[in-house]
């Protein structure tokens, strides 16, 4: 019972064990990024051998391969310092392995060589801990890399899903797909982007299966919801929208809005302007996260965020870092807010910004989503603002 209780406490800590696949998959990219700074020789050697996949098993270097006496000491430090300490240990192990006389002609794979070396590590547990603590890492540094690489892993999943969704069916003639042959290679399918988008739109409009039949929105009808549900992540599309805030019911106050939507992740912000435009933003992170920064308008969020228009036409503007391992800093401005304004999308301009009274707004081109302004003129006046969260039931 005590062991079970301890495990539950460890798994409940956000900075301890990985409890989902995406963070675990992202962790190997985090270690790669750290190794480029702290174990450059190891990275060069792994690249020479085309063995960068050795990072895939990095957690097992510690929990499976090291002697038990070392693991006990490491686990004590891990409970105090969190995952940061595991990265430190992994970096030391990498450096030790490549400083040793590694036999490049050895028939064993590099991963097997590493496993054998770690099981007979030439350092005592005390020496390993000392070397690990000499590597200066901060929680903020690690968390930033984890967020970046989690976005990258999620973007790979979305890319994979999109590619699978576009596979040719047996009766693909109706899609008007053009086929060409490369000079000496296999047949390559070339999709006419305009035709394909139109076909996907038509196919989607014929679907009626939403996880709900009506909503309490004054702005969105079922057709709007169908469009939105075609854009949001699949796992969220299984949930039901819940109206958290409306200027018609709760008054026009940004602070009031924050108080009602904090604790929900993600949120969907919908704005209708006095000119009849319906625009909005899908915000992947809890707006309460804005309180964790010293600077009031610090950006946060992930690459699942996007902005969009619904009226007069529907268009989604997704994160520009999708599929890129090293997205530039000016494409990572997702969400920011304080008591005077709320912003979605930044870098060269704000994709969607609302003032403290939720009466005036602004929309500009921004580098995070590479969007065109969501309204005809950059400045607009709000008619109604609604914010939704997502629940498993009503």
Tab-separated table of C-alpha atoms in Angstrom, residues 27-390:
chain	number	residue	atom	x	y	z
A	27	UNK	CA	11.894	14.311	-24.102
A	28	UNK	CA	14.347	12.663	-26.520
A	29	UNK	CA	14.383	15.858	-28.606
A	30	UNK	CA	14.909	17.870	-25.415
A	31	UNK	CA	17.967	15.760	-24.589
A	32	UNK	CA	19.268	16.215	-28.150
A	33	UNK	CA	18.952	19.986	-27.807
A	34	UNK	CA	20.733	19.937	-24.454
A	35	UNK	CA	23.466	17.653	-25.787
A	36	UNK	CA	24.245	20.162	-28.549
A	37	UNK	CA	25.351	22.549	-25.791
A	38	UNK	CA	26.646	20.227	-23.071
A	39	UNK	CA	27.900	17.130	-24.945
A	40	UNK	CA	28.946	18.335	-28.396
A	41	UNK	CA	31.474	15.552	-28.982
A	42	UNK	CA	28.831	12.922	-28.287
A	43	UNK	CA	26.424	14.533	-30.758
A	44	UNK	CA	29.114	14.638	-33.461
A	45	UNK	CA	29.968	10.965	-32.931
A	46	UNK	CA	26.334	9.901	-33.011
A	47	UNK	CA	25.780	11.853	-36.223
A	48	UNK	CA	28.867	10.239	-37.796
A	49	UNK	CA	27.435	6.817	-37.043
A	50	UNK	CA	23.897	7.770	-38.107
A	51	UNK	CA	22.829	6.733	-34.628
A	52	UNK	CA	20.866	9.720	-33.377
A	53	UNK	CA	18.046	7.291	-32.542
A	54	UNK	CA	20.174	6.274	-29.542
A	55	UNK	CA	18.399	9.128	-27.723
A	56	UNK	CA	15.111	7.215	-27.984
A	57	UNK	CA	16.019	5.041	-24.987
A	58	UNK	CA	17.634	7.710	-22.856
A	59	UNK	CA	15.353	7.166	-19.836
A	60	UNK	CA	16.316	3.487	-19.821
A	61	UNK	CA	20.009	4.350	-19.618
A	62	UNK	CA	19.190	5.401	-16.071
A	63	UNK	CA	16.313	3.188	-14.918
A	64	UNK	CA	17.401	-0.052	-16.601
A	65	UNK	CA	21.122	0.019	-17.326
A	66	UNK	CA	22.779	1.651	-14.317
A	67	UNK	CA	23.610	-0.399	-11.215
A	68	UNK	CA	20.852	-0.369	-8.603
A	69	UNK	CA	23.082	1.401	-6.068
A	70	UNK	CA	23.458	4.311	-8.500
A	71	UNK	CA	19.741	4.356	-9.306
A	72	UNK	CA	18.741	4.701	-5.647
A	73	UNK	CA	20.874	7.831	-5.242
A	74	UNK	CA	19.675	9.275	-8.548
A	75	UNK	CA	16.039	8.698	-7.616
A	76	UNK	CA	16.475	10.622	-4.364
A	77	UNK	CA	17.777	13.625	-6.317
A	78	UNK	CA	15.061	13.189	-8.935
A	79	UNK	CA	12.332	13.500	-6.281
A	80	UNK	CA	13.822	16.827	-5.202
A	81	UNK	CA	14.848	18.339	-8.556
A	82	UNK	CA	12.397	16.699	-10.953
A	83	UNK	CA	13.120	15.681	-14.547
A	84	UNK	CA	15.839	18.296	-14.766
A	85	UNK	CA	18.102	15.975	-12.809
A	86	UNK	CA	17.461	13.049	-15.158
A	87	UNK	CA	18.602	15.194	-18.083
A	88	UNK	CA	21.751	16.089	-16.142
A	89	UNK	CA	22.550	12.424	-15.498
A	90	UNK	CA	21.876	11.487	-19.128
A	91	UNK	CA	24.263	14.197	-20.346
A	92	UNK	CA	27.001	12.933	-18.022
A	93	UNK	CA	26.457	9.362	-19.238
A	94	UNK	CA	26.720	10.503	-22.867
A	95	UNK	CA	29.962	12.351	-22.229
A	96	UNK	CA	31.452	9.443	-20.266
A	97	UNK	CA	30.609	6.915	-22.957
A	98	UNK	CA	32.258	8.861	-25.764
A	99	UNK	CA	35.291	9.740	-23.633
A	100	UNK	CA	35.872	6.042	-23.060
A	101	UNK	CA	37.705	3.984	-25.670
A	102	UNK	CA	34.646	3.084	-27.708
A	103	UNK	CA	35.470	0.388	-30.241
A	104	UNK	CA	34.180	1.754	-33.536
A	105	UNK	CA	34.651	-1.637	-35.184
A	106	UNK	CA	32.588	-3.419	-32.549
A	107	UNK	CA	29.856	-5.519	-34.128
A	108	UNK	CA	27.406	-4.439	-31.424
A	109	UNK	CA	25.025	-1.602	-32.214
A	110	UNK	CA	25.820	1.690	-30.532
A	111	UNK	CA	22.775	1.311	-28.267
A	112	UNK	CA	24.003	-2.109	-27.109
A	113	UNK	CA	27.502	-0.732	-26.509
A	114	UNK	CA	26.038	2.080	-24.420
A	115	UNK	CA	23.899	-0.320	-22.428
A	116	UNK	CA	26.909	-2.499	-21.634
A	117	UNK	CA	29.026	0.533	-20.669
A	118	UNK	CA	26.376	1.994	-18.349
A	119	UNK	CA	25.863	-1.335	-16.587
A	120	UNK	CA	29.575	-1.330	-15.683
A	121	UNK	CA	29.982	2.422	-15.247
A	122	UNK	CA	33.492	3.291	-13.974
A	123	UNK	CA	32.183	5.958	-11.564
A	124	UNK	CA	30.779	5.483	-8.096
A	125	UNK	CA	27.289	6.781	-7.383
A	126	UNK	CA	28.783	9.744	-5.492
A	127	UNK	CA	31.058	10.674	-8.402
A	128	UNK	CA	28.174	10.445	-10.871
A	129	UNK	CA	26.020	12.765	-8.761
A	130	UNK	CA	28.810	15.329	-8.421
A	131	UNK	CA	29.398	15.420	-12.154
A	132	UNK	CA	25.658	15.718	-12.767
A	133	UNK	CA	25.298	18.708	-10.455
A	134	UNK	CA	28.111	20.488	-12.293
A	135	UNK	CA	25.837	20.769	-15.330
A	136	UNK	CA	23.936	23.998	-14.819
A	137	UNK	CA	20.306	23.650	-15.850
A	138	UNK	CA	17.271	25.619	-14.719
A	139	UNK	CA	13.685	24.411	-14.589
A	140	UNK	CA	12.703	27.303	-16.853
A	141	UNK	CA	15.310	26.281	-19.432
A	142	UNK	CA	14.114	22.669	-19.416
A	143	UNK	CA	10.427	23.612	-19.488
A	144	UNK	CA	10.978	25.903	-22.469
A	145	UNK	CA	12.655	23.099	-24.420
A	146	UNK	CA	9.928	20.652	-23.402
A	147	UNK	CA	7.179	22.964	-24.622
A	148	UNK	CA	8.973	23.604	-27.906
A	149	UNK	CA	9.500	19.919	-28.589
A	150	UNK	CA	6.011	18.915	-27.467
A	151	UNK	CA	4.698	21.322	-30.103
A	152	UNK	CA	7.013	19.710	-32.640
A	153	UNK	CA	5.804	16.183	-31.778
A	154	UNK	CA	2.170	17.303	-31.978
A	155	UNK	CA	2.811	18.948	-35.343
A	156	UNK	CA	4.249	15.664	-36.654
A	157	UNK	CA	1.081	13.914	-35.528
A	158	UNK	CA	-1.100	16.464	-37.311
A	159	UNK	CA	1.010	16.149	-40.466
A	160	UNK	CA	0.702	12.372	-40.342
A	161	UNK	CA	-3.051	12.617	-39.878
A	162	UNK	CA	-3.436	15.056	-42.769
A	163	UNK	CA	-1.389	12.827	-45.068
A	164	UNK	CA	-3.449	9.786	-44.118
A	165	UNK	CA	-6.639	11.740	-44.634
A	166	UNK	CA	-5.528	12.614	-48.161
A	167	UNK	CA	-4.701	9.092	-49.283
A	168	UNK	CA	-6.308	8.146	-52.563
A	169	UNK	CA	-9.376	5.934	-52.363
A	170	UNK	CA	-10.107	3.201	-54.872
A	171	UNK	CA	-12.604	5.499	-56.575
A	172	UNK	CA	-10.463	8.631	-56.625
A	173	UNK	CA	-11.496	9.788	-60.086
A	174	UNK	CA	-14.124	12.101	-58.598
A	175	UNK	CA	-11.373	14.062	-56.829
A	176	UNK	CA	-9.889	15.223	-60.144
A	177	UNK	CA	-6.385	14.171	-59.040
A	178	UNK	CA	-3.649	14.733	-61.590
A	179	UNK	CA	-1.010	12.039	-61.909
A	180	UNK	CA	2.498	12.545	-63.219
A	181	UNK	CA	5.612	10.395	-63.451
A	182	UNK	CA	8.995	11.568	-62.296
A	183	UNK	CA	11.794	11.109	-64.846
A	184	UNK	CA	12.989	7.770	-63.504
A	185	UNK	CA	11.048	7.187	-60.318
A	186	UNK	CA	7.680	5.837	-59.308
A	187	UNK	CA	4.316	7.390	-60.073
A	188	UNK	CA	3.756	10.515	-57.978
A	189	UNK	CA	0.279	11.775	-57.109
A	190	UNK	CA	-0.041	15.539	-57.469
A	191	UNK	CA	-3.120	16.954	-55.769
A	192	UNK	CA	-4.698	20.072	-57.172
A	193	UNK	CA	-4.840	22.082	-53.966
A	194	UNK	CA	-7.914	24.129	-54.917
A	195	UNK	CA	-9.898	21.079	-56.026
A	196	UNK	CA	-8.819	19.113	-52.978
A	197	UNK	CA	-9.817	21.840	-50.527
A	198	UNK	CA	-13.179	22.231	-52.222
A	199	UNK	CA	-13.754	18.468	-52.135
A	200	UNK	CA	-12.850	18.271	-48.455
A	201	UNK	CA	-15.206	21.195	-47.729
A	202	UNK	CA	-18.058	19.515	-49.579
A	203	UNK	CA	-17.392	16.199	-47.849
A	204	UNK	CA	-17.300	17.836	-44.457
A	205	UNK	CA	-20.507	19.815	-44.964
A	206	UNK	CA	-22.320	16.523	-45.562
A	207	UNK	CA	-21.370	15.301	-42.087
A	208	UNK	CA	-23.862	15.824	-39.277
A	209	UNK	CA	-22.219	13.849	-36.476
A	210	UNK	CA	-21.204	16.321	-33.779
A	211	UNK	CA	-21.071	15.285	-30.117
A	212	UNK	CA	-24.000	17.694	-29.518
A	213	UNK	CA	-27.101	18.905	-31.361
A	214	UNK	CA	-27.355	22.476	-30.080
A	215	UNK	CA	-25.367	25.049	-28.131
A	216	UNK	CA	-26.070	28.132	-26.053
A	217	UNK	CA	-24.149	30.404	-28.431
A	218	UNK	CA	-25.820	33.503	-29.846
A	219	UNK	CA	-23.182	33.673	-32.585
A	220	UNK	CA	-22.616	30.137	-33.849
A	221	UNK	CA	-25.035	27.841	-35.643
A	222	UNK	CA	-24.467	24.140	-36.314
A	223	UNK	CA	-22.698	24.868	-39.619
A	224	UNK	CA	-20.240	27.123	-37.779
A	225	UNK	CA	-19.629	24.432	-35.173
A	226	UNK	CA	-19.014	21.830	-37.865
A	227	UNK	CA	-16.390	24.077	-39.375
A	228	UNK	CA	-14.701	24.694	-36.031
A	229	UNK	CA	-14.736	20.985	-35.176
A	230	UNK	CA	-12.955	20.226	-38.446
A	231	UNK	CA	-10.110	22.513	-37.283
A	232	UNK	CA	-9.596	21.617	-33.633
A	233	UNK	CA	-7.445	18.641	-32.465
A	234	UNK	CA	-9.173	15.278	-32.786
A	235	UNK	CA	-9.109	14.578	-29.046
A	236	UNK	CA	-10.946	17.860	-28.373
A	237	UNK	CA	-13.514	17.206	-31.124
A	238	UNK	CA	-14.887	14.390	-28.950
A	239	UNK	CA	-15.864	16.921	-26.264
A	240	UNK	CA	-18.869	19.213	-25.924
A	241	UNK	CA	-18.509	23.025	-25.920
A	242	UNK	CA	-19.542	24.823	-22.754
A	243	UNK	CA	-20.291	28.543	-22.731
A	244	UNK	CA	-18.064	30.036	-20.042
A	245	UNK	CA	-18.488	33.730	-20.711
A	246	UNK	CA	-20.656	36.039	-22.804
A	247	UNK	CA	-20.764	39.819	-22.865
A	248	UNK	CA	-24.563	39.523	-23.168
A	249	UNK	CA	-24.815	37.640	-19.862
A	250	UNK	CA	-21.726	38.633	-17.872
A	251	UNK	CA	-21.044	42.214	-18.933
A	252	UNK	CA	-18.161	43.694	-20.911
A	253	UNK	CA	-15.166	43.226	-18.648
A	254	UNK	CA	-11.888	41.511	-19.444
A	255	UNK	CA	-11.218	40.832	-15.759
A	256	UNK	CA	-14.629	39.203	-15.399
A	257	UNK	CA	-13.903	37.103	-18.467
A	258	UNK	CA	-10.576	35.919	-17.025
A	259	UNK	CA	-12.247	34.949	-13.740
A	260	UNK	CA	-14.803	32.770	-15.544
A	261	UNK	CA	-12.521	31.044	-18.057
A	262	UNK	CA	-9.454	30.326	-15.901
A	263	UNK	CA	-9.053	26.622	-15.229
A	264	UNK	CA	-10.212	25.624	-18.708
A	265	UNK	CA	-7.812	24.345	-21.343
A	266	UNK	CA	-8.301	24.837	-24.249
A	267	UNK	CA	-10.673	27.758	-24.791
A	268	UNK	CA	-12.406	29.081	-27.885
A	269	UNK	CA	-12.888	32.859	-28.153
A	270	UNK	CA	-15.540	34.097	-30.613
A	271	UNK	CA	-16.025	37.765	-31.524
A	272	UNK	CA	-18.778	39.316	-33.622
A	273	UNK	CA	-18.028	42.855	-34.782
A	274	UNK	CA	-20.531	45.626	-35.391
A	275	UNK	CA	-19.798	45.187	-39.118
A	276	UNK	CA	-20.955	41.559	-39.013
A	277	UNK	CA	-17.585	39.778	-39.067
A	278	UNK	CA	-17.342	36.647	-36.915
A	279	UNK	CA	-13.734	35.890	-35.993
A	280	UNK	CA	-11.915	34.137	-33.195
A	281	UNK	CA	-9.041	32.200	-31.735
A	282	UNK	CA	-8.474	28.694	-30.392
A	283	UNK	CA	-6.227	28.993	-27.328
A	284	UNK	CA	-4.464	25.805	-26.259
A	285	UNK	CA	-3.315	26.928	-22.795
A	286	UNK	CA	-5.185	27.923	-19.645
A	287	UNK	CA	-5.384	31.718	-19.401
A	288	UNK	CA	-4.413	31.405	-15.722
A	289	UNK	CA	-0.881	30.690	-16.964
A	290	UNK	CA	-0.441	34.416	-17.654
A	291	UNK	CA	-0.114	34.919	-13.879
A	292	UNK	CA	3.057	32.812	-13.678
A	293	UNK	CA	5.230	35.398	-15.448
A	294	UNK	CA	6.902	38.456	-13.951
A	295	UNK	CA	6.260	40.459	-17.111
A	296	UNK	CA	2.526	40.983	-17.445
A	297	UNK	CA	2.402	40.539	-21.240
A	298	UNK	CA	4.641	37.466	-21.550
A	299	UNK	CA	3.536	35.004	-24.213
A	300	UNK	CA	2.643	31.376	-23.514
A	301	UNK	CA	0.685	28.544	-25.149
A	302	UNK	CA	1.449	25.889	-27.756
A	303	UNK	CA	1.366	25.332	-31.501
A	304	UNK	CA	-2.133	23.863	-31.345
A	305	UNK	CA	-3.418	27.439	-31.100
A	306	UNK	CA	-4.810	29.147	-34.196
A	307	UNK	CA	-6.934	32.093	-35.303
A	308	UNK	CA	-9.778	32.037	-37.802
A	309	UNK	CA	-12.628	33.781	-39.564
A	310	UNK	CA	-16.168	32.372	-39.882
A	311	UNK	CA	-18.099	35.214	-41.495
A	312	UNK	CA	-18.202	36.339	-44.229
A	313	UNK	CA	-16.021	33.304	-45.065
A	314	UNK	CA	-14.365	30.500	-43.099
A	315	UNK	CA	-10.581	30.320	-42.952
A	316	UNK	CA	-8.105	28.922	-40.436
A	317	UNK	CA	-4.625	30.354	-39.844
A	318	UNK	CA	-2.459	27.704	-38.175
A	319	UNK	CA	0.879	27.969	-36.400
A	320	UNK	CA	3.745	28.522	-38.841
A	321	UNK	CA	6.112	26.262	-36.887
A	322	UNK	CA	4.261	23.033	-37.717
A	323	UNK	CA	6.699	20.400	-38.948
A	324	UNK	CA	9.777	22.507	-38.166
A	325	UNK	CA	12.311	21.336	-35.578
A	326	UNK	CA	13.693	24.837	-35.011
A	327	UNK	CA	10.806	27.271	-35.259
A	328	UNK	CA	12.005	30.871	-35.012
A	329	UNK	CA	11.214	32.839	-31.868
A	330	UNK	CA	8.925	35.253	-33.695
A	331	UNK	CA	6.557	32.369	-34.521
A	332	UNK	CA	6.004	31.376	-30.895
A	333	UNK	CA	3.801	34.235	-29.679
A	334	UNK	CA	0.560	32.339	-28.986
A	335	UNK	CA	-1.271	33.926	-26.044
A	336	UNK	CA	-0.688	36.883	-23.735
A	337	UNK	CA	-2.852	38.933	-21.454
A	338	UNK	CA	-3.077	41.332	-18.536
A	339	UNK	CA	-5.883	43.428	-17.080
A	340	UNK	CA	-5.674	45.958	-19.911
A	341	UNK	CA	-5.731	43.676	-22.969
A	342	UNK	CA	-5.826	40.131	-24.316
A	343	UNK	CA	-3.736	39.055	-27.312
A	344	UNK	CA	-3.733	35.952	-29.515
A	345	UNK	CA	-0.842	35.686	-31.976
A	346	UNK	CA	2.120	38.045	-32.145
A	347	UNK	CA	5.310	38.878	-33.985
A	348	UNK	CA	5.140	41.947	-36.202
A	349	UNK	CA	1.545	42.575	-35.129
A	350	UNK	CA	-1.301	40.999	-33.154
A	351	UNK	CA	-3.620	38.551	-34.895
A	352	UNK	CA	-6.419	39.298	-32.430
A	353	UNK	CA	-6.371	41.782	-29.573
A	354	UNK	CA	-9.225	42.870	-27.273
A	355	UNK	CA	-9.250	45.796	-24.846
A	356	UNK	CA	-10.097	45.808	-21.132
A	357	UNK	CA	-13.790	46.542	-21.766
A	358	UNK	CA	-14.146	44.020	-24.606
A	359	UNK	CA	-15.619	46.767	-26.741
A	360	UNK	CA	-12.718	47.517	-29.076
A	361	UNK	CA	-10.335	45.212	-30.862
A	362	UNK	CA	-7.576	45.064	-33.419
A	363	UNK	CA	-6.405	42.468	-35.943
A	364	UNK	CA	-3.119	42.573	-37.845
A	365	UNK	CA	-0.859	40.213	-39.742
A	366	UNK	CA	1.432	38.318	-37.349
A	367	UNK	CA	4.362	35.967	-37.906
A	368	UNK	CA	3.086	33.259	-35.527
A	369	UNK	CA	0.096	32.429	-37.748
A	370	UNK	CA	1.068	34.320	-40.925
A	371	UNK	CA	-2.534	35.486	-41.062
A	372	UNK	CA	-4.134	38.247	-43.026
A	373	UNK	CA	-6.096	40.687	-40.819
A	374	UNK	CA	-9.279	38.941	-39.683
A	375	UNK	CA	-11.417	42.001	-40.500
A	376	UNK	CA	-11.372	44.512	-43.364
A	377	UNK	CA	-9.963	47.320	-41.241
A	378	UNK	CA	-7.429	46.548	-38.543
A	379	UNK	CA	-9.535	48.200	-35.837
A	380	UNK	CA	-13.040	47.000	-35.018
A	381	UNK	CA	-15.819	47.392	-32.455
A	382	UNK	CA	-17.102	44.297	-30.663
A	383	UNK	CA	-20.806	43.519	-30.752
A	384	UNK	CA	-20.702	40.247	-28.786
A	385	UNK	CA	-17.835	38.230	-27.296
A	386	UNK	CA	-18.254	34.597	-26.244
A	387	UNK	CA	-15.761	32.143	-24.741
A	388	UNK	CA	-16.188	28.368	-24.678
A	389	UNK	CA	-14.449	25.563	-22.841
A	390	UNK	CA	-14.820	21.862	-23.638
